[in-house]
Coordinates of C-alpha atoms in Angstrom, one line a residue:
Chain N
M1229 CA 126.1 36.1 48.9
G1230 CA 125.9 35.0 45.4
T1231 CA 123.2 36.7 44.8
L1232 CA 124.8 39.9 46.5
G1233 CA 127.7 39.3 44.3
R1234 CA 125.8 39.0 41.3
A1235 CA 123.7 42.3 42.2
I1236 CA 126.7 44.4 42.9
Y1237 CA 127.8 43.3 39.4
T1238 CA 124.8 43.9 37.5
V1239 CA 124.7 47.1 39.4
G1240 CA 128.1 48.0 38.4
K1241 CA 127.3 47.0 34.7
W1242 CA 124.5 49.6 34.5
I1243 CA 127.1 51.8 35.4
R1244 CA 129.2 51.2 32.4
G1245 CA 126.7 51.0 30.3
S1246 CA 125.0 54.6 31.2
G1247 CA 128.8 55.9 31.3
Q1248 CA 129.4 54.7 27.7
A1249 CA 125.8 56.6 27.1
L1250 CA 127.3 59.7 28.5
D1251 CA 130.8 59.0 26.2
R1252 CA 128.3 59.0 23.6
V1253 CA 126.4 62.7 24.1
G1254 CA 129.5 64.1 24.6
S1255 CA 130.9 62.8 21.0
L1256 CA 127.8 64.2 20.0
L1257 CA 127.8 67.4 21.3
Q1258 CA 131.9 67.3 20.2
G1259 CA 130.7 66.8 16.8
S1260 CA 132.6 66.9 13.5
H1261 CA 135.9 67.7 16.3
R1262 CA 135.5 64.7 18.2
F1263 CA 138.0 61.9 18.1
E1264 CA 137.5 58.6 18.2
E1265 CA 140.0 56.1 18.8
H1266 CA 140.6 53.1 16.9
L1267 CA 142.1 49.6 16.9
S1268 CA 146.3 49.6 16.7
R1269 CA 146.5 48.9 12.7
H1270 CA 150.5 49.0 13.1
R1271 CA 151.8 45.9 11.5
T1272 CA 155.2 45.2 12.4
L1273 CA 155.8 42.6 9.9
M1274 CA 154.3 43.1 6.9
N1275 CA 154.1 41.6 3.2
V1276 CA 154.5 43.9 0.2
F1277 CA 152.6 41.2 -2.1
D1278 CA 154.3 38.4 -2.5
K1279 CA 157.8 39.4 -0.7
S1280 CA 156.9 38.4 3.2
P1281 CA 159.4 38.8 6.2
L1282 CA 161.4 35.7 7.3
V1283 CA 162.5 36.3 10.9
D1284 CA 163.9 34.0 12.9
K1285 CA 161.8 32.7 16.1
D1286 CA 164.6 34.1 18.0
V1287 CA 164.2 37.9 17.1
F1288 CA 162.9 40.5 19.2
V1289 CA 161.1 42.8 17.1
A1290 CA 159.8 45.3 19.0
P1291 CA 155.7 45.7 18.4
S1292 CA 156.7 49.6 16.5
A1293 CA 159.6 48.8 14.6
S1294 CA 158.6 48.1 11.1
V1295 CA 159.9 45.2 9.4
L1296 CA 158.5 45.3 5.3
G1297 CA 158.7 43.6 2.3
D1298 CA 162.1 41.1 1.5
V1299 CA 163.4 40.9 4.6
Q1300 CA 165.1 38.4 6.5
I1301 CA 166.5 38.3 10.1
G1302 CA 168.9 35.8 11.4
K1303 CA 168.8 34.4 15.4
G1304 CA 169.2 36.9 17.8
S1305 CA 168.9 39.6 16.3
S1306 CA 167.1 42.5 17.6
I1307 CA 165.1 44.8 16.0
W1308 CA 164.3 48.1 18.5
Y1309 CA 161.5 50.0 18.9
G1310 CA 160.6 52.3 16.2
C1311 CA 162.9 50.8 13.5
V1312 CA 161.8 50.5 9.6
L1313 CA 163.7 47.6 7.5
R1314 CA 162.0 48.1 4.3
G1315 CA 162.9 45.6 2.5
D1316 CA 160.2 46.5 -0.7
V1317 CA 162.6 47.3 -3.5
N1318 CA 165.4 45.0 -2.6
N1319 CA 166.2 42.3 -0.3
I1320 CA 167.9 43.3 3.2
S1321 CA 169.4 40.8 4.7
V1322 CA 170.5 40.3 8.8
G1323 CA 172.4 38.3 10.1
S1324 CA 172.3 36.9 13.7
G1325 CA 173.3 38.4 16.8
T1326 CA 173.1 41.7 15.2
N1327 CA 171.4 44.3 16.3
I1328 CA 169.4 47.4 14.8
Q1329 CA 169.0 50.0 17.7
D1330 CA 165.8 52.4 17.9
N1331 CA 164.6 54.0 15.1
S1332 CA 166.4 53.2 12.6
L1333 CA 166.0 53.0 9.3
V1334 CA 167.1 50.2 6.5
H1335 CA 166.6 51.1 3.5
V1336 CA 167.3 50.3 -0.9
A1337 CA 166.1 53.1 -3.1
K1338 CA 164.9 51.8 -6.8
T1339 CA 166.9 54.8 -8.5
N1340 CA 170.2 56.4 -7.4
L1341 CA 172.8 57.9 -9.0
G1342 CA 174.7 55.4 -10.4
G1343 CA 171.6 53.6 -11.4
K1344 CA 172.4 50.5 -10.0
V1345 CA 170.1 48.7 -6.5
S1346 CA 172.2 46.5 -4.8
P1347 CA 170.6 44.8 -1.8
T1348 CA 171.2 45.4 1.7
T1349 CA 173.6 43.0 4.1
I1350 CA 174.1 43.3 7.0
G1351 CA 176.1 40.8 8.8
D1352 CA 176.6 38.9 11.8
N1353 CA 176.9 40.4 15.8
V1354 CA 176.5 43.9 13.9
T1355 CA 175.8 46.9 16.5
V1356 CA 173.7 49.5 14.5
G1357 CA 173.3 52.0 16.9
H1358 CA 170.4 54.8 17.4
S1359 CA 168.8 56.3 14.5
A1360 CA 171.2 54.9 11.9
V1361 CA 170.7 55.5 8.4
I1362 CA 171.3 52.2 6.4
H1363 CA 170.4 52.4 2.4
G1364 CA 171.7 49.7 0.1
C1365 CA 175.2 49.1 2.0
T1366 CA 176.8 46.0 3.3
V1367 CA 177.4 46.1 6.5
E1368 CA 180.1 43.4 7.4
D1369 CA 180.4 41.0 10.4
D1370 CA 181.8 42.9 14.3
A1371 CA 181.3 45.7 12.8
F1372 CA 179.6 48.8 15.1
V1373 CA 177.8 51.6 12.9
G1374 CA 177.4 54.5 15.5
M1375 CA 174.3 56.3 16.5
G1376 CA 172.8 58.9 14.3
A1377 CA 175.3 57.9 11.1
T1378 CA 174.0 57.8 8.0
L1379 CA 175.4 55.7 5.5
L1380 CA 174.7 56.1 2.1
D1381 CA 174.2 53.5 -1.2
G1382 CA 176.9 51.9 -2.0
V1383 CA 178.7 51.9 1.1
V1384 CA 181.1 48.7 2.4
V1385 CA 182.1 48.5 6.2
E1386 CA 183.9 45.7 6.6
K1387 CA 184.7 44.1 9.6
H1388 CA 185.4 45.2 12.8
A1389 CA 185.8 48.7 11.5
M1390 CA 183.5 51.2 13.3
V1391 CA 181.2 54.3 11.5
A1392 CA 181.7 57.1 14.2
A1393 CA 178.4 58.4 15.3
G1394 CA 176.4 61.6 13.5
S1395 CA 178.3 61.0 10.1
I1396 CA 177.8 60.7 6.6
V1397 CA 179.2 58.3 5.0
K1398 CA 179.2 59.3 1.6
E1399 CA 178.3 56.4 -1.6
N1400 CA 180.4 53.5 -2.5
T1401 CA 182.9 54.6 0.6
R1402 CA 184.6 51.6 2.2
I1403 CA 185.4 51.7 5.5
P1404 CA 188.5 49.2 5.8
S1405 CA 188.8 46.5 8.5
G1406 CA 189.8 47.9 12.2
E1407 CA 189.0 51.8 11.6
V1408 CA 186.9 54.8 12.7
W1409 CA 185.7 56.6 10.4
G1410 CA 183.7 59.8 11.1
G1411 CA 182.4 63.4 10.7
N1412 CA 180.3 65.0 7.7
P1413 CA 181.9 63.9 4.9
A1414 CA 183.2 60.5 7.0
K1415 CA 187.1 60.5 6.7
F1416 CA 189.5 58.4 8.1
M1417 CA 190.0 59.3 12.1
R1418 CA 191.7 56.8 13.5
K1419 CA 192.4 52.7 14.0
L1420 CA 190.7 50.8 16.4
T1421 CA 192.8 49.5 19.2
D1422 CA 192.2 45.9 20.1
E1423 CA 190.2 46.4 23.4
E1424 CA 187.5 48.6 21.2
I1425 CA 187.0 45.5 18.9
A1426 CA 186.8 43.2 22.0
Y1427 CA 184.0 46.0 23.2
I1428 CA 182.3 45.5 20.6
S1429 CA 181.9 42.0 20.0
K1430 CA 180.8 42.3 23.8
S1431 CA 178.4 44.6 23.2
A1432 CA 176.1 42.4 20.4
E1433 CA 176.5 40.3 23.0
N1434 CA 175.0 42.0 25.9
Y1435 CA 173.0 43.8 23.5
I1436 CA 171.5 39.8 23.4
N1437 CA 170.3 39.5 26.8
L1438 CA 168.6 43.1 26.3
A1439 CA 166.5 41.7 24.0
H1440 CA 165.3 38.6 25.7
I1441 CA 163.7 40.6 28.5
H1442 CA 162.4 42.9 26.4
A1443 CA 161.2 40.7 24.4
A1444 CA 159.6 38.6 26.6
E1445 CA 157.8 41.9 28.3
N1446 CA 156.5 42.7 24.4
S1447 CA 154.7 39.7 24.4
K1448 CA 153.0 39.8 27.8
S1449 CA 149.6 39.2 27.5
F1450 CA 146.8 41.8 29.5
D1451 CA 146.2 39.2 32.4
E1452 CA 149.3 38.9 33.3
I1453 CA 150.6 42.5 32.9
E1454 CA 148.0 43.5 35.3
V1455 CA 149.2 40.5 37.6
E1456 CA 152.7 42.4 37.7
R1457 CA 151.2 45.5 37.8
A1458 CA 149.6 44.6 41.1
L1459 CA 153.1 42.7 42.6
R1460 CA 155.1 45.6 41.6
K1461 CA 152.3 48.2 43.5
K1462 CA 152.3 45.4 46.2
Y1463 CA 156.2 45.3 46.9
A1464 CA 156.6 49.3 45.9
R1465 CA 159.5 49.3 48.8
K1466 CA 162.6 51.3 49.3
D1467 CA 165.9 50.8 47.4
E1468 CA 167.4 47.7 48.3
D1469 CA 170.8 49.1 49.0
Y1470 CA 168.9 51.3 52.1
D1471 CA 167.3 47.7 53.1
S1472 CA 170.8 46.5 52.7
M1473 CA 172.0 49.2 55.2
L1474 CA 169.9 48.8 58.2
G1475 CA 169.8 44.8 57.6
I1476 CA 167.0 44.1 56.2
V1477 CA 165.7 41.0 53.8
R1478 CA 162.9 41.8 51.5
E1479 CA 161.9 39.1 48.6
T1480 CA 161.0 40.6 45.5
P1481 CA 158.7 37.7 43.9
A1482 CA 160.4 35.9 40.7
E1483 CA 158.4 37.7 38.2
L1484 CA 159.8 41.1 38.8
I1485 CA 163.1 39.5 39.3
L1486 CA 165.7 40.6 35.7
P1487 CA 168.0 37.6 34.5
D1488 CA 171.6 38.3 36.0
N1489 CA 173.1 38.9 32.8
V1490 CA 171.7 42.3 31.8
L1491 CA 173.1 44.5 34.2
P1492 CA 176.7 43.2 33.9
E1493 CA 178.8 43.1 36.4
K1494 CA 176.8 43.9 39.0
T1495 CA 177.4 42.2 41.7
T1496 CA 173.9 40.1 41.9
T1497 CA 172.4 39.6 45.3
R1498 CA 168.9 39.4 45.2
V1499 CA 168.7 38.8 48.7
P1500 CA 170.7 41.4 50.5
T1501 CA 173.4 40.4 52.9
T1502 CA 172.8 42.0 56.4
H1503 CA 175.8 45.3 56.7
Y1504 CA 176.8 46.2 59.5
Chain H
M1124 CA 141.6 1.7 -16.0
A1125 CA 141.3 3.4 -18.7
T1126 CA 139.8 6.8 -17.1
S1127 CA 143.2 6.4 -14.6
I1128 CA 145.0 6.7 -16.9
A1129 CA 143.1 9.3 -18.6
R1130 CA 143.4 11.2 -16.0
F1131 CA 147.4 10.4 -15.4
S1132 CA 147.9 11.8 -18.7
R1133 CA 145.9 14.6 -18.2
R1134 CA 147.7 16.1 -15.2
A1135 CA 151.0 15.3 -16.9
L1136 CA 150.1 17.5 -20.3
T1137 CA 148.4 20.8 -19.0
P1138 CA 150.2 22.3 -16.1
N1139 CA 153.8 21.7 -18.3
P1140 CA 153.2 24.3 -20.2
I1141 CA 152.3 26.9 -17.0
R1142 CA 155.1 25.2 -15.2
R1143 CA 157.6 25.3 -18.1
F1144 CA 157.1 29.3 -18.0
F1145 CA 157.4 30.0 -14.7
A1146 CA 160.7 28.0 -14.6
T1147 CA 162.4 30.1 -17.2
S1148 CA 161.0 32.7 -15.6
A1149 CA 162.3 31.5 -12.4
A1150 CA 165.6 31.2 -14.1
L1151 CA 165.8 34.7 -15.8
A1152 CA 165.4 36.5 -12.1
T1153 CA 167.6 34.3 -10.7
N1154 CA 170.7 34.8 -13.1
T1155 CA 170.4 38.5 -13.0
E1156 CA 170.9 38.9 -8.9
A1157 CA 173.8 38.8 -7.3
P1158 CA 173.9 35.2 -5.3
K1159 CA 173.3 36.0 -1.7
P1160 CA 175.1 34.9 1.5
K1161 CA 173.1 32.0 2.6
L1162 CA 171.1 32.9 6.1
T1163 CA 169.9 30.1 7.9
V1164 CA 166.4 31.3 9.7
S1165 CA 164.3 29.0 11.3
P1166 CA 160.3 31.1 11.9
S1167 CA 158.4 30.4 14.2
P1168 CA 155.0 30.1 13.4
D1169 CA 153.6 31.8 16.1
R1170 CA 154.8 34.8 15.6
A1171 CA 152.8 38.0 15.9
K1172 CA 152.5 39.6 12.4
W1173 CA 149.6 42.2 14.2
D1174 CA 149.1 43.5 17.3
Y1175 CA 145.7 45.4 18.4
R1176 CA 146.9 46.4 21.2
G1177 CA 150.0 48.3 19.1
Q1178 CA 153.1 49.0 21.5
R1179 CA 152.9 50.2 24.4
Q1180 CA 154.0 53.2 25.8
I1181 CA 154.9 52.2 29.1
I1182 CA 157.6 49.0 29.4
P1183 CA 157.9 48.1 33.0
L1184 CA 161.1 45.6 33.0
G1185 CA 161.3 43.7 35.8
Q1186 CA 161.0 45.9 39.2
W1187 CA 161.2 49.3 37.5
L1188 CA 158.0 51.2 36.2
P1189 CA 158.7 54.3 33.9
K1190 CA 157.2 56.9 35.8
V1191 CA 154.8 59.9 34.3
A1192 CA 153.9 62.8 36.3
V1193 CA 149.6 63.6 36.2
D1194 CA 150.7 66.7 34.0
A1195 CA 153.2 65.9 32.0
Y1196 CA 152.4 65.1 28.0
V1197 CA 153.7 62.0 26.2
A1198 CA 152.7 61.4 23.0
P1199 CA 151.1 57.9 22.5
N1200 CA 153.9 56.4 19.8
V1201 CA 156.5 57.2 22.9
V1202 CA 158.5 54.3 24.0
L1203 CA 158.7 54.1 28.0
A1204 CA 161.0 51.5 28.7
G1205 CA 163.4 51.1 32.5
Q1206 CA 163.7 53.3 35.0
V1207 CA 162.1 56.1 33.4
T1208 CA 160.8 59.9 35.7
V1209 CA 159.4 61.9 33.8
W1210 CA 158.7 64.4 36.3
D1211 CA 155.5 67.6 36.4
G1212 CA 155.0 69.5 33.3
S1213 CA 157.6 68.0 30.8
S1214 CA 156.6 66.2 28.1
V1215 CA 157.9 63.7 25.6
W1216 CA 156.8 64.3 21.7
N1217 CA 155.8 61.4 18.9
G1218 CA 158.2 58.7 18.4
A1219 CA 160.4 59.5 20.7
V1220 CA 162.1 56.9 22.7
L1221 CA 163.4 56.7 26.2
R1222 CA 165.3 53.3 27.5
G1223 CA 166.3 53.4 31.0
D1224 CA 166.7 49.4 30.4
L1225 CA 170.4 49.9 31.6
N1226 CA 170.7 53.0 33.4
K1227 CA 168.5 56.0 34.6
I1228 CA 166.8 58.1 32.8
T1229 CA 165.2 61.4 34.5
L1230 CA 163.0 64.2 32.9
G1231 CA 163.2 67.4 34.4
F1232 CA 160.5 70.0 35.7
C1233 CA 158.6 71.1 32.4
A1234 CA 162.0 69.9 30.0
N1235 CA 160.9 68.4 26.8
V1236 CA 162.2 66.0 24.9
Q1237 CA 160.9 66.5 21.2
E1238 CA 159.7 64.2 18.7
R1239 CA 161.8 61.3 17.5
C1240 CA 164.8 61.5 19.8
V1241 CA 166.4 58.6 21.6
V1242 CA 167.3 59.0 24.7
H1243 CA 169.3 55.7 26.6
A1244 CA 171.4 55.3 29.0
A1245 CA 174.6 53.4 28.5
W1246 CA 175.7 51.2 31.7
S1247 CA 178.9 52.7 32.3
S1248 CA 180.3 56.5 30.6
P1249 CA 183.5 57.2 30.5
T1250 CA 183.8 59.9 32.6
G1251 CA 183.7 57.4 35.6
L1252 CA 180.6 59.3 36.9
P1253 CA 177.1 57.2 37.1
A1254 CA 176.1 56.8 33.6
E1255 CA 172.2 57.9 34.6
T1256 CA 170.9 60.1 31.5
L1257 CA 169.4 63.5 33.5
I1258 CA 167.8 66.4 31.6
D1259 CA 167.7 68.6 34.0
R1260 CA 164.5 71.9 34.4
Y1261 CA 163.6 73.6 31.8
V1262 CA 166.1 72.0 28.8
T1263 CA 165.0 71.8 25.2
V1264 CA 165.5 69.1 23.7
G1265 CA 165.5 69.5 19.5
A1266 CA 163.7 66.8 17.5
Y1267 CA 165.8 63.7 16.4
S1268 CA 168.2 64.3 19.0
L1269 CA 170.2 61.3 20.2
L1270 CA 171.1 61.2 23.7
R1271 CA 173.1 58.5 25.5
S1272 CA 173.8 59.1 28.9
C1273 CA 174.8 62.2 29.2
T1274 CA 174.0 65.3 31.8
I1275 CA 172.3 68.4 30.7
E1276 CA 172.1 71.0 33.5
P1277 CA 169.0 73.3 33.8
E1278 CA 167.9 75.8 30.7
C1279 CA 169.7 74.5 28.2
I1280 CA 168.6 74.1 24.5
I1281 CA 169.7 71.4 22.8
G1282 CA 169.2 71.8 18.8
Q1283 CA 167.6 69.7 16.3
H1284 CA 169.2 65.8 15.0
S1285 CA 172.3 66.4 17.9
I1286 CA 173.6 63.7 19.6
L1287 CA 175.3 63.6 22.9
M1288 CA 177.4 60.9 23.2
E1289 CA 178.5 59.0 26.7
G1290 CA 179.5 61.5 29.7
S1291 CA 178.7 64.7 27.9
L1292 CA 177.8 67.6 30.4
V1293 CA 175.9 70.4 29.1
E1294 CA 175.9 73.3 31.7
T1295 CA 173.1 75.7 32.6
R1296 CA 172.0 78.5 30.1
S1297 CA 173.9 76.7 26.8
I1298 CA 172.9 76.2 23.6
L1299 CA 173.8 73.9 21.3
E1300 CA 173.2 74.5 17.5
A1301 CA 171.0 71.7 14.8
G1302 CA 173.2 69.0 14.6
S1303 CA 176.1 69.3 16.9
V1304 CA 177.8 65.9 18.0
V1305 CA 179.5 66.2 21.3
P1306 CA 181.6 63.8 21.7
P1307 CA 182.0 61.0 24.4
G1308 CA 183.0 63.1 28.0
R1309 CA 182.5 66.8 26.5
R1310 CA 181.6 69.5 28.4
I1311 CA 180.0 72.9 27.3
P1312 CA 180.7 75.2 29.8
S1313 CA 178.0 77.8 31.1
G1314 CA 176.2 79.9 28.5
E1315 CA 177.7 79.9 25.6
L1316 CA 176.6 78.6 22.0
W1317 CA 178.9 75.5 21.0
G1318 CA 177.7 73.9 17.6
G1319 CA 179.1 71.6 14.8
N1320 CA 180.7 67.5 14.8
P1321 CA 182.1 67.4 16.5
A1322 CA 180.7 70.5 18.6
R1323 CA 183.0 73.3 18.8
F1324 CA 182.5 76.4 20.6
I1325 CA 180.7 79.4 18.3
R1326 CA 180.2 82.6 20.7
T1327 CA 178.8 82.8 24.0
L1328 CA 175.4 83.8 24.6
T1329 CA 174.1 87.7 25.4
N1330 CA 172.5 87.8 28.9
E1331 CA 168.9 88.5 27.1
E1332 CA 169.7 85.2 24.9
S1333 CA 169.5 83.0 28.4
L1334 CA 166.5 85.0 29.6
E1335 CA 164.6 83.2 26.4
I1336 CA 165.5 79.7 27.3
P1337 CA 163.9 79.1 30.1
K1338 CA 160.7 80.8 28.6
L1339 CA 160.8 78.9 25.2
A1340 CA 160.4 75.8 28.0
V1341 CA 157.8 77.3 29.2
A1342 CA 155.5 78.0 26.2
I1343 CA 156.4 74.2 24.8
N1344 CA 155.0 73.0 28.0
H1345 CA 151.5 75.4 27.6
L1346 CA 151.5 73.8 23.6
S1347 CA 151.6 70.2 25.6
G1348 CA 149.0 71.1 27.6
D1349 CA 147.2 71.3 24.2
Y1350 CA 148.0 68.4 23.7
F1351 CA 147.1 67.2 26.7
S1352 CA 143.6 67.5 26.9
E1353 CA 142.8 66.0 23.2
F1354 CA 143.2 62.7 25.3
L1355 CA 140.7 61.5 27.5
P1356 CA 142.1 60.1 30.4
Y1357 CA 141.1 55.9 29.4
S1358 CA 141.2 55.2 25.8
T1359 CA 137.9 53.5 24.8
V1360 CA 139.5 51.4 22.5
Y1361 CA 138.3 48.1 24.5
L1362 CA 134.9 48.9 22.8
E1363 CA 136.0 48.0 19.7
V1364 CA 137.5 45.2 21.0
E1365 CA 134.7 43.6 22.9
K1366 CA 132.9 44.4 19.6
F1367 CA 135.3 42.6 17.7
K1368 CA 135.4 39.4 19.7
K1369 CA 131.9 39.2 19.8
S1370 CA 132.2 39.3 15.7
L1371 CA 134.0 36.4 15.7
G1372 CA 132.4 34.8 18.2
I1373 CA 135.7 34.7 21.0
A1374 CA 134.3 35.0 24.2
V1375 CA 134.4 38.4 25.6

């Protein structure tokens, strides 16, 4: 059996080799229009000469994000997919428990109309929504920047303030504490209620938990991914709700169970109880 | 004894002018900068600054695995995470992020999500209805849009850089202008053109315009076919990885 296994292995290797040779023939036929794939050269954390990012060990930085230059990120924060934090000209400091959601941009320019260049400071427990653009601003603790908002140079968002989605906040605007500003150009809209202020802190906390899951998933090695893929295929069954209605109890393997704190308010019954 | 004294004196003398120069330049630098708040950051030396695998396109979370139909085109720098289903004929263009980690995201037949969009689903919607994001068939979502827990009924066009917030509903055959912001829980009625921040009624659509909407989706479907055929079914990067590892002496 050992020699048979080795023989099959060798035949497999020949077939792969001939497949690669065929691939080379095909590339030759395609000539100058052919596409050759290379390793990804995307660098998640990159130094710009002597400025290097300082990222806490607890932080989730998505692999497709770019943290470049002089950036400091405190513990528990998360930088989601596709973000760009460019600390090349000046310093960017992101506090702890902050989340900078997908496709956002945090930057500071070398020249702006006033001639002043200030570092960008984002405080603790701030939620920066998807696709926001933060350019040379100060965002204080527990603030909420809505998705798609554009904060231009010198803007100060005070504690517990909210910038509505899609707003464009003009240069050097100061958004006072406890207020919602929105629109283009951003104007005062209304005051925040207490429960909304509590919601902001809760959302930051939810994101910290969510970030742990994404961090764990993104840092898996090739073998772990393959093992889980096999497990998922094997345990791909019907919905948990369907099963619970029939009174069936199915086991999900430990690797495929998400931690409970990600989905808030969900009654956690990993092993569904029988219903009649 | 004499040699050690000589060594000690040499060490003491020569670096000094250089050290003094650095000290003065450092002092100048700190004087001109504004005082920064102290942030205690404890970096981990194991953090990977560069992963040769790049960003994975499909990110399963727990039991949820994003499903992509066989003829759907999903660009290589798209991130699909969690409960995302991309149905037949649809396309997701470069740089989009579809994050179904809190709730489901469905992209219907022949729908397309264009460049750099972010589609997310909140855990709960202010309307009380299920907060999943549903993009029905023949919908064109323009570039740089942000969709969050919204429902887009069949045959719509969402303009570029528009923002649809939680619980919003865009009814069939309506068009949202570029740059429009739909506040949470709003409904865009069927067959109308809305736009602005916040989205306001502009005019009703003529019948010809309504018929153009699915044609646009189909045209983008054809375009995505061209892009789809550019990619091999399996990547050949593993050859480069093997070559790389061999040159570094790592066991393949």
